[in-house]
Coordinates of C-alpha atoms in Angstrom, one line a residue:
M10 CA 0.0 0.0 0.0
T11 CA -1.2 3.2 2.0
T12 CA -2.0 3.3 0.8
T13 CA -2.4 6.3 -2.3
Y14 CA 0.3 2.8 -0.6
D15 CA -0.1 7.7 -3.2
L16 CA 1.4 5.9 -0.4
P17 CA 0.3 10.4 1.0
T18 CA 0.8 17.2 2.3
H19 CA -0.3 18.8 5.4
P20 CA 0.9 21.1 8.1
L21 CA 1.8 19.9 11.6
P22 CA 0.8 17.9 13.5
A23 CA -1.1 15.9 10.9
A24 CA -1.1 12.2 10.2
A25 CA 0.2 11.0 6.8
S26 CA -0.3 8.2 4.3
P27 CA 1.9 5.2 3.0
A28 CA 4.2 6.5 0.3
G29 CA 3.4 10.2 1.4
S30 CA 0.9 10.4 -1.3
A31 CA -0.8 13.4 0.3
L32 CA 1.9 15.7 -1.0
V33 CA 0.3 16.9 -4.1
A34 CA 0.5 20.0 -6.2
G35 CA -3.0 21.1 -5.5
S36 CA -2.6 21.5 -1.8
A37 CA -3.2 25.0 -0.5
P38 CA 0.1 26.6 0.7
A39 CA 0.2 28.5 3.9
A40 CA 0.5 32.3 3.9
S41 CA 3.9 33.5 4.9
S42 CA 6.2 36.5 5.1
S43 CA 9.2 34.6 3.9
P44 CA 11.0 36.1 0.9
A45 CA 9.9 34.5 -2.4
G46 CA 13.4 34.2 -3.6
E47 CA 14.6 32.2 -0.6
R48 CA 16.4 29.0 -1.5
L49 CA 14.4 25.8 -1.7
L50 CA 16.8 22.9 -2.2
T51 CA 19.1 23.2 0.8
G52 CA 21.5 20.6 2.0
Q53 CA 19.1 19.6 4.8
F54 CA 16.1 19.3 2.4
G55 CA 18.3 17.2 0.1
R56 CA 19.1 14.8 2.9
L57 CA 15.5 14.5 3.8
L58 CA 14.7 13.6 0.2
V59 CA 17.3 11.0 0.1
M60 CA 16.0 9.4 3.3
V61 CA 12.4 9.5 1.9
F62 CA 13.5 7.9 -1.3
G63 CA 15.2 5.0 0.5
S64 CA 12.4 4.3 2.9
G65 CA 9.8 4.5 0.1
L66 CA 11.9 2.0 -2.0
S67 CA 12.0 -0.3 1.0
M68 CA 8.2 -0.2 1.3
Y69 CA 7.3 -0.6 -2.4
L70 CA 9.8 -3.4 -3.1
L71 CA 7.8 -5.6 -0.7
T72 CA 4.3 -4.3 -1.2
S73 CA 3.4 -6.9 -3.9
V74 CA 6.2 -9.3 -2.9
V75 CA 5.0 -10.2 0.6
P76 CA 1.6 -11.4 -0.7
L77 CA 3.4 -13.5 -3.3
Y78 CA 5.8 -14.9 -0.6
L79 CA 2.8 -16.0 1.5
A80 CA 1.0 -17.5 -1.5
A81 CA 4.2 -19.4 -2.5
N82 CA 4.3 -20.9 1.0
G83 CA 0.6 -22.0 1.2
S84 CA -1.2 -19.1 2.8
G85 CA -3.2 -18.2 -0.2
G86 CA -5.4 -15.1 -0.9
V87 CA -6.6 -14.7 2.7
G88 CA -3.0 -14.5 3.9
A89 CA -2.1 -12.0 1.2
G90 CA -5.0 -9.8 2.1
L91 CA -4.1 -10.0 5.8
S92 CA -0.5 -9.0 5.2
T93 CA -1.5 -5.7 3.4
A94 CA -4.3 -5.0 5.9
A95 CA -2.0 -5.6 8.9
M96 CA 0.5 -3.1 7.6
M97 CA -2.0 -0.4 6.7
F98 CA -4.1 -0.7 9.9
S99 CA -0.9 -0.6 12.0
A100 CA 0.0 2.7 10.2
V101 CA -3.5 4.1 10.9
A102 CA -3.1 3.4 14.6
V103 CA 0.4 4.9 14.9
E104 CA -0.1 8.0 12.7
V105 CA -2.1 9.8 15.4
L106 CA 0.7 9.3 17.9
V107 CA 3.6 10.6 15.8
P108 CA 3.1 14.4 16.4
R109 CA 3.4 13.7 20.2
M110 CA 6.5 11.6 19.6
L111 CA 8.1 14.4 17.6
A112 CA 7.4 17.0 20.2
R113 CA 8.9 14.8 22.9
W114 CA 12.0 13.3 21.2
G115 CA 12.6 15.5 18.1
Y116 CA 13.1 14.7 14.4
R117 CA 16.3 12.7 14.3
V118 CA 15.3 10.2 17.1
V119 CA 11.8 9.7 15.8
L120 CA 12.8 9.4 12.1
G121 CA 15.6 7.1 13.0
L122 CA 13.1 4.9 14.9
G123 CA 10.9 4.8 11.8
L124 CA 13.7 3.8 9.5
V125 CA 14.7 0.9 11.8
L126 CA 11.1 -0.3 12.2
L127 CA 10.5 -0.2 8.5
G128 CA 13.7 -1.8 7.4
A129 CA 15.0 -4.3 10.1
P130 CA 11.9 -6.5 10.3
S131 CA 12.4 -7.4 6.6
L132 CA 15.3 -9.6 7.7
V133 CA 13.0 -11.6 10.0
L134 CA 11.2 -12.9 6.8
L135 CA 14.4 -14.8 6.0
T136 CA 13.7 -17.2 8.9
S137 CA 10.1 -18.3 8.1
A138 CA 7.0 -17.8 5.9
A139 CA 4.6 -18.7 8.7
L140 CA 1.6 -16.4 8.5
P141 CA 1.7 -15.2 12.2
L142 CA 5.3 -14.2 11.8
V143 CA 4.8 -12.4 8.5
L144 CA 1.8 -10.5 9.9
A145 CA 3.9 -9.4 12.9
V146 CA 6.6 -8.1 10.5
C147 CA 3.9 -6.2 8.6
I148 CA 2.5 -4.6 11.7
V149 CA 6.0 -3.4 12.8
R150 CA 6.8 -2.1 9.3
G151 CA 3.4 -0.3 9.3
A152 CA 4.4 1.5 12.4
G153 CA 7.7 2.5 10.9
L154 CA 5.9 3.7 7.7
A155 CA 3.5 5.9 9.7
I156 CA 6.4 7.5 11.7
L157 CA 8.4 8.2 8.6
V158 CA 5.6 9.8 6.6
V159 CA 4.3 12.0 9.3
G160 CA 7.7 13.0 10.5
A161 CA 9.1 13.7 7.0
V162 CA 6.1 15.8 6.1
A163 CA 6.5 17.8 9.3
L164 CA 10.1 18.3 8.5
V165 CA 9.3 19.7 5.1
A166 CA 7.3 22.4 6.7
D167 CA 10.2 23.3 8.9
L168 CA 13.0 23.2 6.3
T169 CA 11.4 25.1 3.4
P170 CA 10.2 28.7 3.1
S171 CA 6.4 29.0 3.4
T172 CA 6.2 31.2 0.3
R173 CA 7.5 28.1 -1.7
R174 CA 5.7 25.5 0.4
G175 CA 3.6 24.3 -2.5
E176 CA 6.7 23.8 -4.7
A177 CA 8.5 22.0 -1.8
L178 CA 5.6 19.6 -1.4
G179 CA 5.7 19.0 -5.1
V180 CA 9.4 18.1 -5.0
Y181 CA 8.7 15.9 -1.9
G182 CA 5.9 14.3 -3.8
V183 CA 8.3 13.3 -6.6
A184 CA 10.7 11.8 -4.0
V185 CA 7.8 9.8 -2.7
G186 CA 6.4 8.8 -6.1
V187 CA 9.6 7.6 -7.8
P188 CA 10.1 4.7 -5.4
A189 CA 6.7 3.4 -6.3
V190 CA 7.6 3.7 -10.0
I191 CA 10.7 1.7 -9.3
G192 CA 9.8 -0.6 -6.4
L193 CA 6.4 -2.0 -7.3
P194 CA 7.5 -3.6 -10.7
L195 CA 11.1 -4.2 -9.6
G196 CA 10.1 -6.2 -6.6
V197 CA 7.9 -8.6 -8.6
Y198 CA 10.6 -8.9 -11.3
L199 CA 13.5 -9.6 -8.9
I200 CA 11.7 -12.6 -7.3
N201 CA 12.8 -14.8 -10.2
V202 CA 16.2 -13.1 -10.5
I203 CA 17.6 -13.0 -6.9
G204 CA 14.9 -14.7 -4.9
F205 CA 12.8 -13.7 -1.9
G206 CA 15.7 -13.8 0.6
A207 CA 18.0 -11.4 -1.3
L208 CA 15.0 -9.1 -1.9
F209 CA 14.2 -8.9 1.8
I210 CA 17.8 -8.0 2.5
L211 CA 17.7 -5.3 -0.2
A212 CA 14.6 -3.8 1.3
A213 CA 16.2 -3.7 4.7
I214 CA 19.3 -2.0 3.4
A215 CA 17.2 0.6 1.5
S216 CA 15.6 1.8 4.7
L217 CA 18.5 1.5 7.1
A218 CA 20.8 3.4 4.8
G219 CA 18.6 6.4 5.4
L220 CA 20.1 6.6 9.0
L221 CA 23.1 8.2 7.4
A222 CA 21.0 11.0 5.9
L223 CA 19.7 12.0 9.4
V224 CA 23.1 13.5 10.2
G225 CA 22.7 17.3 10.0
L226 CA 18.9 17.4 10.1
P227 CA 17.2 19.4 12.8
A228 CA 16.9 17.7 16.2
N229 CA 13.9 19.5 17.5
V230 CA 10.4 20.3 16.2
N231 CA 9.7 23.9 15.4
A232 CA 6.0 23.7 14.3
E233 CA 3.7 26.7 13.8
E234 CA 1.0 27.0 16.4
E235 CA -2.2 25.3 15.2
Q236 CA -5.6 24.8 16.9
H237 CA -6.1 21.1 17.6
V238 CA -9.4 19.7 16.7
K239 CA -10.7 16.1 17.1
V240 CA -10.2 14.2 13.9
L241 CA -14.0 13.4 13.7
G242 CA -15.2 16.6 15.2
G243 CA -17.7 18.5 13.0
V244 CA -16.9 16.3 9.9
R245 CA -20.4 16.4 8.5
R246 CA -21.0 20.1 9.1
S247 CA -17.7 21.1 7.5
G248 CA -18.3 19.2 4.3
L249 CA -15.4 16.8 4.9
L250 CA -17.3 13.6 5.2
T251 CA -18.2 13.2 1.5
P252 CA -14.7 13.7 0.0
T253 CA -13.3 11.4 2.7
L254 CA -15.6 8.6 1.8
I255 CA -15.1 9.2 -1.9
F256 CA -11.3 8.9 -1.5
A257 CA -11.7 5.8 0.7
A258 CA -13.6 4.1 -2.1
V259 CA -10.7 4.6 -4.5
T260 CA -8.0 3.5 -2.0
V261 CA -10.0 0.3 -1.5
A262 CA -9.3 -0.5 -5.1
A263 CA -5.7 0.6 -4.9
G264 CA -4.9 -1.8 -2.0
I265 CA -6.6 -4.6 -4.0
S266 CA -4.7 -4.0 -7.2
V267 CA -1.2 -4.0 -5.8
T268 CA -1.9 -7.0 -3.5
F269 CA -3.8 -9.3 -5.7
L270 CA -3.0 -8.5 -9.3
P271 CA 0.3 -10.5 -9.1
L272 CA -1.7 -13.4 -7.7
A273 CA -4.4 -13.3 -10.3
V274 CA -2.3 -14.5 -13.3
A275 CA -0.1 -17.4 -14.0
S276 CA 3.5 -17.3 -12.6
D277 CA 4.9 -17.3 -16.1
K278 CA 3.3 -13.9 -16.7
Q279 CA 4.9 -12.0 -13.8
S280 CA 6.8 -9.8 -16.3
L281 CA 3.4 -8.6 -17.6
I282 CA 2.3 -7.8 -14.0
A283 CA 5.6 -6.0 -13.4
T284 CA 4.9 -3.9 -16.5
A285 CA 1.3 -3.2 -15.4
L286 CA 2.5 -2.1 -12.0
L287 CA 5.1 0.1 -13.5
L288 CA 2.5 1.8 -15.8
Q289 CA 0.2 2.4 -12.8
A290 CA 3.0 3.7 -10.7
I291 CA 4.1 6.2 -13.4
A292 CA 0.6 7.3 -14.3
A293 CA -0.4 8.1 -10.7
P294 CA 2.1 10.9 -9.9
I295 CA 1.8 12.5 -13.3
A296 CA -2.0 12.6 -13.0
R297 CA -1.6 13.9 -9.4
W298 CA 0.5 16.8 -10.6
L299 CA -1.7 17.6 -13.6
A300 CA -4.9 17.4 -11.5
G301 CA -3.5 19.9 -9.1
R302 CA -2.4 22.2 -11.9
Y303 CA -5.8 22.3 -13.5
A304 CA -7.8 22.2 -10.3
D305 CA -6.4 25.6 -9.4
R306 CA -8.1 26.9 -12.6
V307 CA -11.4 25.2 -12.7
G308 CA -11.8 23.8 -9.1
P309 CA -11.2 20.3 -7.9
A310 CA -14.9 19.3 -7.7
K311 CA -15.3 19.6 -11.5
L312 CA -12.5 17.1 -12.1
L313 CA -13.3 14.6 -9.4
A314 CA -16.1 12.6 -11.2
P315 CA -14.0 12.1 -14.4
A316 CA -11.1 10.9 -12.2
L317 CA -13.3 8.3 -10.5
I318 CA -14.8 7.1 -13.8
L319 CA -11.3 6.4 -15.0
A320 CA -10.4 4.6 -11.8
A321 CA -13.6 2.5 -12.1
V322 CA -12.9 1.6 -15.7
G323 CA -9.4 0.6 -14.8
A324 CA -10.5 -1.6 -11.9
G325 CA -13.3 -3.0 -14.1
S326 CA -11.0 -4.0 -16.9
L327 CA -9.4 -6.6 -14.7
V328 CA -12.6 -8.6 -15.1
F329 CA -11.1 -9.7 -18.4
L330 CA -8.1 -11.4 -16.9
P331 CA -5.8 -12.9 -18.1
S332 CA -5.9 -10.6 -21.2
A333 CA -2.7 -8.7 -21.4
V334 CA -4.4 -5.7 -23.0
A335 CA -7.0 -5.5 -20.2
I336 CA -4.2 -5.7 -17.6
L337 CA -2.1 -3.0 -19.1
I338 CA -4.8 -0.6 -20.1
G339 CA -6.7 -1.2 -16.8
S340 CA -3.6 -0.5 -14.7
T341 CA -2.8 2.7 -16.6
C342 CA -6.4 4.0 -16.4
F343 CA -6.6 3.2 -12.7
G344 CA -3.2 4.8 -12.0
I345 CA -4.5 8.0 -13.7
G346 CA -7.8 8.0 -11.9
F347 CA -6.2 7.2 -8.5
G348 CA -3.5 9.8 -8.8
A349 CA -5.9 12.5 -9.8
A350 CA -8.3 11.5 -7.0
Q351 CA -5.5 11.8 -4.4
N352 CA -5.0 15.5 -5.3
L353 CA -8.6 16.5 -5.9
T354 CA -10.1 15.1 -2.7
L355 CA -7.4 16.6 -0.6
T356 CA -7.6 20.0 -2.3
L357 CA -11.4 20.0 -2.0
M358 CA -11.1 19.2 1.7
Y359 CA -8.6 22.0 2.3
N360 CA -10.8 24.4 0.5
R361 CA -13.7 23.7 2.7
V362 CA -12.0 24.6 6.1
D363 CA -9.9 27.4 7.6
R364 CA -6.3 26.9 8.5
S365 CA -7.1 25.9 12.1
R366 CA -8.5 22.6 10.7
Y367 CA -5.8 21.7 8.3
G368 CA -4.5 19.1 10.7
Q369 CA -8.0 17.5 10.8
V370 CA -8.1 17.4 7.1
S371 CA -4.8 15.7 6.8
A372 CA -5.7 13.1 9.4
L373 CA -9.0 12.3 7.8
W374 CA -7.5 12.0 4.3
N375 CA -4.7 9.8 5.4
L376 CA -7.0 7.6 7.5
A377 CA -9.1 7.1 4.4
Y378 CA -5.9 6.3 2.4
D379 CA -4.5 3.7 4.8
G380 CA -7.8 2.4 6.1
G381 CA -9.3 2.0 2.6
W382 CA -6.1 0.3 1.4
G383 CA -6.0 -2.2 4.2
A384 CA -9.8 -2.9 4.2
G385 CA -9.8 -3.4 0.5
A386 CA -7.1 -6.0 0.7
L387 CA -8.6 -7.7 3.7
I388 CA -12.2 -8.0 2.3
F389 CA -11.0 -9.0 -1.2
G390 CA -8.9 -11.7 0.2
A391 CA -11.9 -13.1 2.0
V392 CA -14.2 -12.8 -1.0
V393 CA -12.0 -14.0 -3.8
G394 CA -11.8 -17.6 -2.7
G395 CA -15.6 -17.9 -3.0
V396 CA -16.3 -16.0 -6.2
G397 CA -13.0 -15.9 -8.2
F398 CA -10.9 -13.1 -9.3
S399 CA -13.1 -11.8 -12.1
V400 CA -16.2 -11.3 -10.0
A401 CA -14.1 -9.9 -7.1
F402 CA -12.6 -7.3 -9.5
A403 CA -16.0 -6.5 -10.8
L404 CA -17.2 -5.8 -7.2
T405 CA -14.1 -3.6 -6.7
A406 CA -15.0 -1.5 -9.8
A407 CA -18.6 -1.2 -8.5
V408 CA -17.4 0.3 -5.2
V409 CA -15.4 3.0 -7.1
A410 CA -18.3 3.6 -9.5
V411 CA -20.7 4.2 -6.6
A412 CA -18.5 7.1 -5.5
V413 CA -19.1 8.8 -8.8
V414 CA -22.6 9.8 -7.7
P415 CA -21.6 12.1 -4.8
A416 CA -18.7 13.4 -6.9
L417 CA -21.1 14.6 -9.5
R418 CA -23.2 16.2 -6.8
A419 CA -20.1 18.0 -5.5
S420 CA -19.3 19.3 -9.0
A421 CA -22.8 20.7 -9.4
A422 CA -22.8 22.4 -6.1

């Protein structure tokens, strides 16, 4: 995942998503008195980007591989769904704790902890493929993921001038998106090249190497004052509930696609799946950036329904498995729709509240990301055994298609 894996933006002390997908071009930058010409790419910001890239690569290398590892050792679809769900639900639980951890221990200690929790448990997978052990590893890695995404986003706000905050978030978004482009297809491809064991070691190294990048980063938090609101407080009255649920519908499908697409085709077609995951991973950040660019001109609500339709078409095309055309076109369409929906829902939510509730928006959006990602994988794993992959993917497309209705209402409002 954790999802939106597009994992994903917000001011402190907000929760964040798997892969930092919340960092999108359309997010509303904060007002500031910083000079517009102030330098953006400082040494500290560069080190942060290096750390983010390595930790993201560690996550995405194993996102589709752990389900395959379980399936290869007899745990089947239910085990695959549980592995993704365990990681995402763990991230959801820990995300709300990270701002307090940052305030108490500072950036370097907390980010270091996140890197260790994300990377080191991968080595435990070398010892056994037993389902309870793998799920425990996924839970610990989910905690590390939550720490890294929340902490890194917080640090972006501290390291960059507020007058260039939107640009900084865009650069950060690239650092988060590129590991998905590389890691999702590469992980599946490398299974048959270097094997599961070497891949687990590579994932551990990618995360733990980020400890070197922490040297020179700020130790203490220096966050702007922000009114703290309960995550669920006033959600319906503020207009945040609908976009939250819309985005959750899309992330359900995202968690399903990266977890089960590799399991839905014959093992001799894994290169096709690697290509499909690559196309999806490339399409998502490009669509996210373009959606943010045009949403500033016409408004995010007008673009949301078309994005969801594309995502539904992409998910629905998997009904025609094992057609290579259906897999490739479907993955690309879903990547475009998912990437655009990430930006549009978040921007719409920010536009509906004042700055004092930006933290609430971020928490809601990221809970929808991680929770939807995990729930989708868990439910699909339970359903697919009884109805088969084609019917299960059709049901997935239907979930996304239902979300088009409130999206159309939002565009007409």
